[in-house]
CSV table of C-alpha atoms and ligand atoms in Angstrom, one decimal:
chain,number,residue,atom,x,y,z
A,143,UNK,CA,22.1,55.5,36.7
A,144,UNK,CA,25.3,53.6,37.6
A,145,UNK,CA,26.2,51.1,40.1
A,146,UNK,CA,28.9,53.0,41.7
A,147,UNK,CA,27.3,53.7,45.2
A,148,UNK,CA,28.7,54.6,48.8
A,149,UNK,CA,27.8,51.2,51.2
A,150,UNK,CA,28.9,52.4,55.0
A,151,UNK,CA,30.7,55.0,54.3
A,152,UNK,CA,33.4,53.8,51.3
A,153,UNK,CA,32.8,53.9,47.8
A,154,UNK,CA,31.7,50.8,45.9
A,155,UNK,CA,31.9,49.1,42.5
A,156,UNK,CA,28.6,47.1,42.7
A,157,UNK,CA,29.3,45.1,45.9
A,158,UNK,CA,33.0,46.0,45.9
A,159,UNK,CA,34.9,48.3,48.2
A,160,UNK,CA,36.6,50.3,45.8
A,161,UNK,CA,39.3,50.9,48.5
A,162,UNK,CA,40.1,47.3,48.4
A,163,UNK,CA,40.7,47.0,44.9
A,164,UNK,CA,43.0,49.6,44.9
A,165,UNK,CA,44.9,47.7,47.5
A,166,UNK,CA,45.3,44.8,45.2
A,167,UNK,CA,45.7,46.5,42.1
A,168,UNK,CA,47.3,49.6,42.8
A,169,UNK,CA,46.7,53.2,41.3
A,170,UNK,CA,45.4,54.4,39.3
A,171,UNK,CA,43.6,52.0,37.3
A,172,UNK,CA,40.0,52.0,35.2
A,173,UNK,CA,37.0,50.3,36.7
A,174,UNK,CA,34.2,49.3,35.0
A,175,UNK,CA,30.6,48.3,36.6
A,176,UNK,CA,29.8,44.8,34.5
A,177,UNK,CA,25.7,46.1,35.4
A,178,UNK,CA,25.8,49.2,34.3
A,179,UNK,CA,27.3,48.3,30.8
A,180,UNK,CA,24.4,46.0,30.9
A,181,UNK,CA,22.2,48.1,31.7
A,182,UNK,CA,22.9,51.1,29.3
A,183,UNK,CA,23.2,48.5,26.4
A,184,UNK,CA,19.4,47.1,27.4
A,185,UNK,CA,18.1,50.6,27.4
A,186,UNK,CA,18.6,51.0,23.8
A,187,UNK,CA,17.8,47.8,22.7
A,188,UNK,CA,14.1,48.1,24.7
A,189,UNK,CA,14.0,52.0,23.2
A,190,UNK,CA,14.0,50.3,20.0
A,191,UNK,CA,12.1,47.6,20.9
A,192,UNK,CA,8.9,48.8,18.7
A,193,UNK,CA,10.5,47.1,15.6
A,194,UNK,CA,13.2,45.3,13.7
A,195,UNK,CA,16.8,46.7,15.6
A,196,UNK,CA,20.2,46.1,16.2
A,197,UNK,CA,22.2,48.1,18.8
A,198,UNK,CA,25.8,48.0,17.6
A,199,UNK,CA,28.2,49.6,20.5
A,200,UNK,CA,30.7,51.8,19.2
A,201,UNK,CA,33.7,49.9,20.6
A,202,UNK,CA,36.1,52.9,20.4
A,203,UNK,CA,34.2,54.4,23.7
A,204,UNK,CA,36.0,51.2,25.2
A,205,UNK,CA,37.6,48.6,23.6
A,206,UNK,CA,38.4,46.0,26.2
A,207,UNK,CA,38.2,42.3,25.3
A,208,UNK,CA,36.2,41.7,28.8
A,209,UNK,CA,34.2,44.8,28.0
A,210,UNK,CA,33.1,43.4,24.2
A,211,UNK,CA,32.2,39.7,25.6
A,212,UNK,CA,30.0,41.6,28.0
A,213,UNK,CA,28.1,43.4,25.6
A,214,UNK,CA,28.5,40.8,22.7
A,215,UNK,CA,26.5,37.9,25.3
A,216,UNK,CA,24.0,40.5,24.9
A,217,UNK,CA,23.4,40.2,21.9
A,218,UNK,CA,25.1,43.5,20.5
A,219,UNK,CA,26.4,44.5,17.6
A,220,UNK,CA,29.3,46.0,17.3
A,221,UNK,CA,30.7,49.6,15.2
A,222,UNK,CA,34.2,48.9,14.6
A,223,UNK,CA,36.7,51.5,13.1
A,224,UNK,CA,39.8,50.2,12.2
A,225,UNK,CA,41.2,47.0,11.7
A,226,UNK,CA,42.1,46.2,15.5
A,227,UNK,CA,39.0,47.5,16.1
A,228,UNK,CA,37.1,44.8,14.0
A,229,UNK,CA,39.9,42.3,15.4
A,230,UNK,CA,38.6,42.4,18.2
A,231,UNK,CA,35.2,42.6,17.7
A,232,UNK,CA,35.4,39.0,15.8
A,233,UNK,CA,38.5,37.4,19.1
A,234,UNK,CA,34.9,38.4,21.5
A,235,UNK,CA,32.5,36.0,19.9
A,236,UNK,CA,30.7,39.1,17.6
A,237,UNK,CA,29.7,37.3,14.4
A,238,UNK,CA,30.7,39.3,10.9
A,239,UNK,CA,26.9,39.9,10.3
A,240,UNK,CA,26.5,42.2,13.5
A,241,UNK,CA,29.5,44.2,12.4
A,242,UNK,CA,29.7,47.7,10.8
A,243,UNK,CA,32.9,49.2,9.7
A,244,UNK,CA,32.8,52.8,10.0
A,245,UNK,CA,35.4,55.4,9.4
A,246,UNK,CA,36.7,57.8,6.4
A,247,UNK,CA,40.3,56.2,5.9
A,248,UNK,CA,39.6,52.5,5.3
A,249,UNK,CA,42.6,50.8,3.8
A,250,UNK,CA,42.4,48.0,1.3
A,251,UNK,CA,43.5,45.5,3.9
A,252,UNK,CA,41.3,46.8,5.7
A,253,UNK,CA,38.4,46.0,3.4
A,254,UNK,CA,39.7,43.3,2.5
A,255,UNK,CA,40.2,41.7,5.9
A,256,UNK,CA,36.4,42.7,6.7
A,257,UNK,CA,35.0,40.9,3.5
A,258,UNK,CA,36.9,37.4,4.3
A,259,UNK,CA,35.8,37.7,7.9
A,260,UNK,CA,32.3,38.4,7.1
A,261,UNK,CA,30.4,41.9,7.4
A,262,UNK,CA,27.0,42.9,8.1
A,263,UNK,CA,27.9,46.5,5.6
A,264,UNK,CA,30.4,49.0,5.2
A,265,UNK,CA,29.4,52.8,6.3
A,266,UNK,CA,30.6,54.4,2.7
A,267,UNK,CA,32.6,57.6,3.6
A,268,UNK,CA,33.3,59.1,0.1
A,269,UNK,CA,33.4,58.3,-3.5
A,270,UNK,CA,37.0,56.6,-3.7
A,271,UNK,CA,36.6,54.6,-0.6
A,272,UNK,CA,33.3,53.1,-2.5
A,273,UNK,CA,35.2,51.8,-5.4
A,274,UNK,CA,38.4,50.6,-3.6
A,275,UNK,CA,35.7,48.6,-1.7
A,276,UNK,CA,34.1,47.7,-4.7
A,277,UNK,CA,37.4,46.4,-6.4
A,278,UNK,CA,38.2,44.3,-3.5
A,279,UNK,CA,34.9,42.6,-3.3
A,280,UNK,CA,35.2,42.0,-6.6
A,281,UNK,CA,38.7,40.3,-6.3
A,282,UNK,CA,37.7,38.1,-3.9
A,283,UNK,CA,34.3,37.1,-5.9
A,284,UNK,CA,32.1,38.7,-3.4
A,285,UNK,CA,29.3,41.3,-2.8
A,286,UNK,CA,30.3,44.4,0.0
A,287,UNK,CA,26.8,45.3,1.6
A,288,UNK,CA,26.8,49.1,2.0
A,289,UNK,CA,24.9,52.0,3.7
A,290,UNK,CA,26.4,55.3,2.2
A,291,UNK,CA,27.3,58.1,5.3
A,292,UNK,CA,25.3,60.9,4.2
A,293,UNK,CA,26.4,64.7,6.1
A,294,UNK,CA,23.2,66.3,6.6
A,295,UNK,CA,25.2,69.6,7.5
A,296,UNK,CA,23.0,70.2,11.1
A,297,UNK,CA,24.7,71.5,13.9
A,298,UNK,CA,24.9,68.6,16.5
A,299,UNK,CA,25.2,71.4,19.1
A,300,UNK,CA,28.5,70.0,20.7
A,301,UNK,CA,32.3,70.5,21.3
A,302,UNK,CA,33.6,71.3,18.0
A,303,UNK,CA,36.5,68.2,18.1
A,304,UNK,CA,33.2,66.2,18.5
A,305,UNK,CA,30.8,67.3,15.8
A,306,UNK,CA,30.6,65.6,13.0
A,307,UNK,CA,27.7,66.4,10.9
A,308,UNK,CA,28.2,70.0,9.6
A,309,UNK,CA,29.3,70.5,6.0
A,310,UNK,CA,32.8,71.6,6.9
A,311,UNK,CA,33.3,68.1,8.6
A,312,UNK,CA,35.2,65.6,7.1
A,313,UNK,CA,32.7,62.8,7.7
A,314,UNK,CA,30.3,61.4,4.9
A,315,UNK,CA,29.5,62.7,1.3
A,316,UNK,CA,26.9,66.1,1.6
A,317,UNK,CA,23.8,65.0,1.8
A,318,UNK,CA,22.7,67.1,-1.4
A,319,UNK,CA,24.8,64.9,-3.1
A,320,UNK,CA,23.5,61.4,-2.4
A,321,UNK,CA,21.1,60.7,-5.2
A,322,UNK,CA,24.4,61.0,-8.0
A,323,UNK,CA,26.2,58.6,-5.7
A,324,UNK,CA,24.0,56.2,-5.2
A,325,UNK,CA,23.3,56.0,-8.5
A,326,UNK,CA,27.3,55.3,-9.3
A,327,UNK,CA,27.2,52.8,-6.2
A,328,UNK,CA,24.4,50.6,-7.7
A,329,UNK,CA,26.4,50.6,-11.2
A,330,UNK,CA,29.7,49.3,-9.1
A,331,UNK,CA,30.0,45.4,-9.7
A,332,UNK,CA,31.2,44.6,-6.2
A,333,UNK,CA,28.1,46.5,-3.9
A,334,UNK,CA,24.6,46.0,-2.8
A,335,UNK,CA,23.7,48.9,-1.4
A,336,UNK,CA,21.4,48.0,1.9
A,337,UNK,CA,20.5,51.8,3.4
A,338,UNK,CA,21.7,55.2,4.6
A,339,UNK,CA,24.4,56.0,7.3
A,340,UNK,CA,24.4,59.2,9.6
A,341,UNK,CA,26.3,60.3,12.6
A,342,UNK,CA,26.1,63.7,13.4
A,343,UNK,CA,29.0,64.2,16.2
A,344,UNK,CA,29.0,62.9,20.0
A,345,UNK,CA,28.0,64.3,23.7
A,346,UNK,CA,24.6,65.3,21.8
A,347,UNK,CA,22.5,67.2,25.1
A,348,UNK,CA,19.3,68.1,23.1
A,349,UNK,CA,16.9,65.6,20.4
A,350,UNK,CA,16.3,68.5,18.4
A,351,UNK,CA,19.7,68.5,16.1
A,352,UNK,CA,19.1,64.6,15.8
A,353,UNK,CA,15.2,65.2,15.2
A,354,UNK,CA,16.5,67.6,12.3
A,355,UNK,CA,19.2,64.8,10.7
A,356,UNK,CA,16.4,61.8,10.7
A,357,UNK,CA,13.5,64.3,9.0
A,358,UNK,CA,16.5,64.7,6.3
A,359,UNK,CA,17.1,60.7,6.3
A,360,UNK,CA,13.1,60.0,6.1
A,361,UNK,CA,13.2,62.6,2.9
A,362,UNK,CA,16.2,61.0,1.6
A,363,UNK,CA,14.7,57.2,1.9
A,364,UNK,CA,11.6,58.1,0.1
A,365,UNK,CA,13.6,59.7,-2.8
A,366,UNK,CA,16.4,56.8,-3.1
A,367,UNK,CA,13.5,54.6,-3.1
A,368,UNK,CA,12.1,56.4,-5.9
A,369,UNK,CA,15.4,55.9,-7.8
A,370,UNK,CA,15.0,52.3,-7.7
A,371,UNK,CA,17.3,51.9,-4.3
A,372,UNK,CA,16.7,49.3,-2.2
A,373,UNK,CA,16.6,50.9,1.3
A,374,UNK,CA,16.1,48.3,3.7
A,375,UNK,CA,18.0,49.6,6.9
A,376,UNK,CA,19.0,53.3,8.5
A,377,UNK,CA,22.4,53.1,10.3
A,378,UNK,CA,21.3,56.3,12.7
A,379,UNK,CA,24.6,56.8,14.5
A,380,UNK,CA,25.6,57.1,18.1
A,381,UNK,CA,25.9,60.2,20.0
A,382,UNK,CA,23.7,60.7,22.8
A,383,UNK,CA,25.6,62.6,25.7
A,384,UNK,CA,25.4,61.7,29.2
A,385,UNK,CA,25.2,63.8,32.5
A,386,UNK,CA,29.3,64.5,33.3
A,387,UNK,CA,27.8,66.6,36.1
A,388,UNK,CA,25.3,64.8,37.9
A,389,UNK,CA,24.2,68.2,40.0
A,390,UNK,CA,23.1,70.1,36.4
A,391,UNK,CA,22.7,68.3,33.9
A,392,UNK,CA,19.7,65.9,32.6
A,393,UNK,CA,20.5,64.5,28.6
A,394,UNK,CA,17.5,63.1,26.8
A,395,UNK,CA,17.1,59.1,27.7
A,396,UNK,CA,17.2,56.3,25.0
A,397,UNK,CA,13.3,56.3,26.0
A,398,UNK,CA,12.9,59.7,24.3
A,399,UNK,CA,15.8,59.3,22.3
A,400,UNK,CA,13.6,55.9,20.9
A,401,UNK,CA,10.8,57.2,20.1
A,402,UNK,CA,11.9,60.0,18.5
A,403,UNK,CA,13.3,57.5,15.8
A,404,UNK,CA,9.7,55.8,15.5
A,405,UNK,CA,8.3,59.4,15.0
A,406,UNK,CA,11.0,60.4,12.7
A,407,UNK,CA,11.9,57.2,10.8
A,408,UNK,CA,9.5,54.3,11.7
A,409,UNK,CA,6.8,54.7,9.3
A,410,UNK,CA,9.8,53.6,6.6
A,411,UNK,CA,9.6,50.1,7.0
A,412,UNK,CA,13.7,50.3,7.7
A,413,UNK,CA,15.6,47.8,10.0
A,414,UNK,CA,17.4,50.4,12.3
A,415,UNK,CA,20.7,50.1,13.6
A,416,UNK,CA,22.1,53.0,16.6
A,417,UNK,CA,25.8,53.0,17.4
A,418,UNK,CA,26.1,54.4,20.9
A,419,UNK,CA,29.3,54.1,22.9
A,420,UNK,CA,29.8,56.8,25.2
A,421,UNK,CA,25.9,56.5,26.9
A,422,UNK,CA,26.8,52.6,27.3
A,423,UNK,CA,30.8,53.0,28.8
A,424,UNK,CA,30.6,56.5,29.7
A,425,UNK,CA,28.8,56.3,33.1
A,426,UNK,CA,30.2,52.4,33.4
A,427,UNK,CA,33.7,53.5,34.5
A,428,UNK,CA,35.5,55.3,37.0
A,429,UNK,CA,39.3,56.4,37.0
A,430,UNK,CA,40.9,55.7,40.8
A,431,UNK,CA,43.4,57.5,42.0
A,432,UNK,CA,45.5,58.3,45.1
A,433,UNK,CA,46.7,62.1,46.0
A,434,UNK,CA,50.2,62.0,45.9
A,435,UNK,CA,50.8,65.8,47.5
A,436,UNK,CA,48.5,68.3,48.5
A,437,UNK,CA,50.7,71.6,47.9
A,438,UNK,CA,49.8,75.0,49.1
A,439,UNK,CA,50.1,77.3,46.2
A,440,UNK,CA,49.6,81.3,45.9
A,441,UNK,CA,46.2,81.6,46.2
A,442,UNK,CA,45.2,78.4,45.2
A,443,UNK,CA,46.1,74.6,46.5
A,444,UNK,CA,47.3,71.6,44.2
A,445,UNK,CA,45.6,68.4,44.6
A,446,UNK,CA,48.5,66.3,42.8
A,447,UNK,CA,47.7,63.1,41.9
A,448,UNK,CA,48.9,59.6,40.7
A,449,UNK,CA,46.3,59.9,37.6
A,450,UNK,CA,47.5,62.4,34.7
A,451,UNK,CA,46.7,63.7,31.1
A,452,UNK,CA,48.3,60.4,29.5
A,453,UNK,CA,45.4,58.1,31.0
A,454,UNK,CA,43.0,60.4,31.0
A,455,UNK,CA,43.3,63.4,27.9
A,456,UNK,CA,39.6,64.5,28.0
A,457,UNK,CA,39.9,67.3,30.1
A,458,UNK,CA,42.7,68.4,28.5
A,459,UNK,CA,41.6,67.3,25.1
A,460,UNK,CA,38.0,68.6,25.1
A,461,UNK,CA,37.4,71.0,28.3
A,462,UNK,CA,35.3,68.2,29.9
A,463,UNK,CA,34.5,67.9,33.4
A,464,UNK,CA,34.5,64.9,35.1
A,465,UNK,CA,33.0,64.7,38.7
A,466,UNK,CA,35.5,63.5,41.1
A,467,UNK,CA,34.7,62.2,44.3
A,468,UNK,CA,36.6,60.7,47.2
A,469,UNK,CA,36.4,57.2,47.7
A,470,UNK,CA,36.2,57.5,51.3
A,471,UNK,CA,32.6,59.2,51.9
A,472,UNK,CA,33.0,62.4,53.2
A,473,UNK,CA,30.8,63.2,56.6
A,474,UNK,CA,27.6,65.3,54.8
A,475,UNK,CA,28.5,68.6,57.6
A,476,UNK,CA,32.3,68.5,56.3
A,477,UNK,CA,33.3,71.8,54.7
A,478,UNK,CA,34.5,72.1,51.1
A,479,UNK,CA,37.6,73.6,49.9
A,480,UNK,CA,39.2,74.6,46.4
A,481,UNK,CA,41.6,73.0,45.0
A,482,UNK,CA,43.6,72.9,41.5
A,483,UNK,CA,43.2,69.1,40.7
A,484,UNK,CA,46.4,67.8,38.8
A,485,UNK,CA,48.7,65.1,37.5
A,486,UNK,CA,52.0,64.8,37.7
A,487,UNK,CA,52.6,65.1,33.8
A,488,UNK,CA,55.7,68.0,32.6
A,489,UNK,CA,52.6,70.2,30.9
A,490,UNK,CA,50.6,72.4,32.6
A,491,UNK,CA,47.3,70.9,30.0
A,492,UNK,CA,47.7,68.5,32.9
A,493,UNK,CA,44.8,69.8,35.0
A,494,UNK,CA,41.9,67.9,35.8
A,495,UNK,CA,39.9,70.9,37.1
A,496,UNK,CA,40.7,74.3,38.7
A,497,UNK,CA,39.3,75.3,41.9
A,498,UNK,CA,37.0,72.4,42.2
A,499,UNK,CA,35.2,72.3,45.9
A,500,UNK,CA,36.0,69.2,47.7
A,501,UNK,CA,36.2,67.6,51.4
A,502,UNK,CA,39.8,68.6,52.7
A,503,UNK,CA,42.1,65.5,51.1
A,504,UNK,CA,45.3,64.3,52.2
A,505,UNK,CA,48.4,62.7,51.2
A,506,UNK,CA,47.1,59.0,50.3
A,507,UNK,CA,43.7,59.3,49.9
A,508,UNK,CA,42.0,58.1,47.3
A,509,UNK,CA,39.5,59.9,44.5
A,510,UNK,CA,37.7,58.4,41.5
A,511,UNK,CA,36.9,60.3,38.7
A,512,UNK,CA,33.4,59.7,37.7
A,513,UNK,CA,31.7,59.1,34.0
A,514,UNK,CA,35.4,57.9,32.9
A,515,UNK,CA,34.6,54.9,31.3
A,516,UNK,CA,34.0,55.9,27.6
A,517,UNK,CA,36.9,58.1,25.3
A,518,UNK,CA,39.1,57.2,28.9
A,519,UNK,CA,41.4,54.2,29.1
A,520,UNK,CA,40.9,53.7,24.6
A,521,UNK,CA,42.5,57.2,24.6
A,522,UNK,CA,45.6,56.8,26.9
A,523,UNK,CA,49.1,56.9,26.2
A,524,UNK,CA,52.6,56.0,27.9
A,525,UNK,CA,53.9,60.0,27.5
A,526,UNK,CA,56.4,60.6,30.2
A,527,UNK,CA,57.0,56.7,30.1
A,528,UNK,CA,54.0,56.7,32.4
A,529,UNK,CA,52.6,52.5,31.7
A,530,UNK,CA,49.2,52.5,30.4
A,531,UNK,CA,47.1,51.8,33.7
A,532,UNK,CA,45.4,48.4,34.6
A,533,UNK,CA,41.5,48.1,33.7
A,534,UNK,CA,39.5,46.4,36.3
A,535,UNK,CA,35.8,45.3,35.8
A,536,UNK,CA,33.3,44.5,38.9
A,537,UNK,CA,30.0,42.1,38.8
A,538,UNK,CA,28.4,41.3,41.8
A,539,UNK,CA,31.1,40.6,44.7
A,540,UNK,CA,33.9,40.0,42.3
A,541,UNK,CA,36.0,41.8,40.1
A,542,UNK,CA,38.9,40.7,37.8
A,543,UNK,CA,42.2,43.0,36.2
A,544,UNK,CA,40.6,43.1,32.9
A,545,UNK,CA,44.2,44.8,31.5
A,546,UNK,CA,47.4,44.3,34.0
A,547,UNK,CA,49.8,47.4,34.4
A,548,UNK,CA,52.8,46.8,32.1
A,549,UNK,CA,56.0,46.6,34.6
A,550,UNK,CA,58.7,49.0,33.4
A,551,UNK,CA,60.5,46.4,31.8
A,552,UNK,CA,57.5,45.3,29.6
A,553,UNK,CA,57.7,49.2,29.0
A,554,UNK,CA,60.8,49.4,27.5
A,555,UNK,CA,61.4,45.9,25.9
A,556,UNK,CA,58.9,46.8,23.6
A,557,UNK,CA,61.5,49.0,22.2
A,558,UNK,CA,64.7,48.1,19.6
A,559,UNK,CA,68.1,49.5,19.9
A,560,UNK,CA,69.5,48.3,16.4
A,561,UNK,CA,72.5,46.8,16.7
A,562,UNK,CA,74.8,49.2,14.3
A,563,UNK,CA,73.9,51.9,17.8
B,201,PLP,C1,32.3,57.9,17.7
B,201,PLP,C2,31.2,57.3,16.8
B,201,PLP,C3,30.1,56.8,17.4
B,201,PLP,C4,29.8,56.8,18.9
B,201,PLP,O1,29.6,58.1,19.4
B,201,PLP,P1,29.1,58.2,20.9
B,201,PLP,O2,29.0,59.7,21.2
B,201,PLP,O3,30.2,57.6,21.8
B,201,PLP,O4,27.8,57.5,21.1
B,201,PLP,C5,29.1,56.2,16.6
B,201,PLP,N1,29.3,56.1,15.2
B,201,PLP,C6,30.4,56.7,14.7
B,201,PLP,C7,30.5,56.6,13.2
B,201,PLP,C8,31.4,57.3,15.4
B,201,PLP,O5,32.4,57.8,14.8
């Protein structure tokens, strides 16, 4: 459910007309409903509500300041990435000790920035990232908290580019593995080991490949334990999908989604931590454009549009499908036509969708593309020096430019000409 409704006949952002933002702002630009973040984050934290929890969004679904003080007055934590990522994470208020640090390619500075600004543990990706981290923990007189990413080689059942937990990934140590390094963590000077870390890929439709990755975790608990680990939290990942076509599709619910970690997990005494982004941005944003040209085609009709493959990539990137609407609500007899739904970008990738059904459009009208707001403004780029597009957030009857557009000459004076030129 999202907050991103038709009131008398024009498309709102909670109690926005979308129509009049884009008069302000211009197009295209992101908009983000401040509710339905809310709301997404709330229905994890109350699936997990039957014990000890923390929710910690994975900020590279979205990674706007606004969007992080949002979810961080909520009490979230946060699963940062990079660097930047935990940057920001700490300049929106997040305290160090609701911060995981994710990712296979942490760098020293990295590590080391993480440990001075406080960390609640590092997601260990391999065996050299767990001494590096080790060494620097031990430089700066400290002790690096860590849950070791275990790949429990299940197919998640999604897009390959998105799938994470198959042995032929390069995400976490094989799960087979774990008991020798464990055993060489808890002889490292610089770590206390705190629990196990999985995340088996993203857009996850079905329970069953997570059902089959958390049976593995409960079995791999019991026997750390056994070792003499102390296992006192289960990182469980993110990756529950959401509906991108509201007509067809129904993804589990956090509900479901919940209590299939109690049935699966809870009996282990564990602290749990989930790291969901796309379920909590995902359905939170919408990407407004205006049709620059309708142009008639052989056999087919263009739908060009202000909007391209640089601020949004997913349908190029992944095949996904994105419902797009127009923002003007169409009378319910109207009839439907194809059209070839495009940017403006010098690559044919540049298609949104082909021979998508929609009410007859026009020069100037305005569409939204619907479900945009995870993997949507994080992933843009300035190709065809096209400036990264505003992001605009709505609560209530207000809204606020969240990111302003770059001007051109913003653009372009980011760039050097050295002097010898
Ligand atoms: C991408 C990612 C997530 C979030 O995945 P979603 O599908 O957006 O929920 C969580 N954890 C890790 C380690 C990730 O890489």
């Amino acid at each position: 459910m999202d907050h991103f409704i038709y009131h008398d006949g024009v498309l709102h952002a909670e109690d926005v007309n979308v129509a009049e933002i884009a008069a302000q702002v211009g197009t295209p630009f992101y908009l983000y409903s401040h509710s339905t973040l809310l709301r997404h984050f709330r229905l994890f934290d109350e699936a997990l509500s039957w014990g000890p929890h923390l929710v910690c969004y994975a900020m590279k679904a979205a990674s706007n300041q606004a969007i992080l003080t949002a979810l961080a007055a909520e009490g979230a934590g946060m699963d940062v990435v990079s660097g930047g990522e935990y940057a920001r994470a700490k300049a929106a208020g997040v305290p160090g000790d609701r911060i995981v640090f994710s990712g296979v390619g942490k760098t020293v500075e990295e590590i080391r920035s993480a440990l001075e600004g406080g960390i609640r543990q590092f997601n260990v990706e391999s065996e050299p990232e767990m001494r590096a981290i080790s060494q620097v923990a031990t430089s700066l007189g400290v002790v690096a908290p860590i849950a070791i990413r275990v790949n429990p080689d299940v197919d998640a059942k999604t897009h390959a580019k998105i799938a994470t937990g198959k042995s032929e990934n390069k995400f976490g140590i094989p799960i087979a593995r774990a008991r020798e390094v464990y055993a060489e963590a808890a002889a490292l000077p610089g770590l206390k080991i705190v629990g196990i870390d999985v995340h088996i890929g993203s857009q996850l439709t079905q329970l069953e490949p997570f059902e089959m990755a958390y049976n593995k975790v409960a079995e791999l608990t019991e026997t750390l334990r056994a070792d003499g680990h102390e296992i006192i939290r289960l990182d469980l990942g993110g990756g529950l999908g959401i509906p991108y076509a509201r007509s067809n599709e129904a993804p589990p619910l956090p509900t479901d989604y919940g209590a299939l970690i109690q049935r699966t997990v809870g009996h282990l005494g564990c602290e749990i931590e989930i790291e969901p982004g796309r379920l909590i941005a995902g359905n939170a944003g919408l990407l407004v454009s205006e049709v620059v040209y309708v142009k008639n085609g052989e056999g087919r009709d263009f739908l060009i549009l202000d909007a391209a493959m640089n601020d949004l990539i997913r349908p190029a990137m992944y095949d996904a499908y994105h419902d797009i609407v127009p923002v003007i609500e169409p009378e319910a007899a109207v009839e439907t036509v194809p059209y070839d739904i495009v940017g403006p970008v010098c690559e044919s990738g540049d298609t949104f969708a082909k021979a998508r059904e929609m009410p007859p459009l026009k020069a100037g009208d305005l569409v939204a593309f619907r479900s945009a707001g995870a993997y949507g403004a994080v992933m843009a780029s300035e190709y065809n020096s096209r400036p990264l597009v505003p992001e605009v957030m709505a609560k209530d009857d207000q809204f606020a430019v969240i990111r302003a557009r770059p001007s051109f000459d913003e653009m372009i004076n980011r760039d050097t000409v050295p002097e010898w030129l």
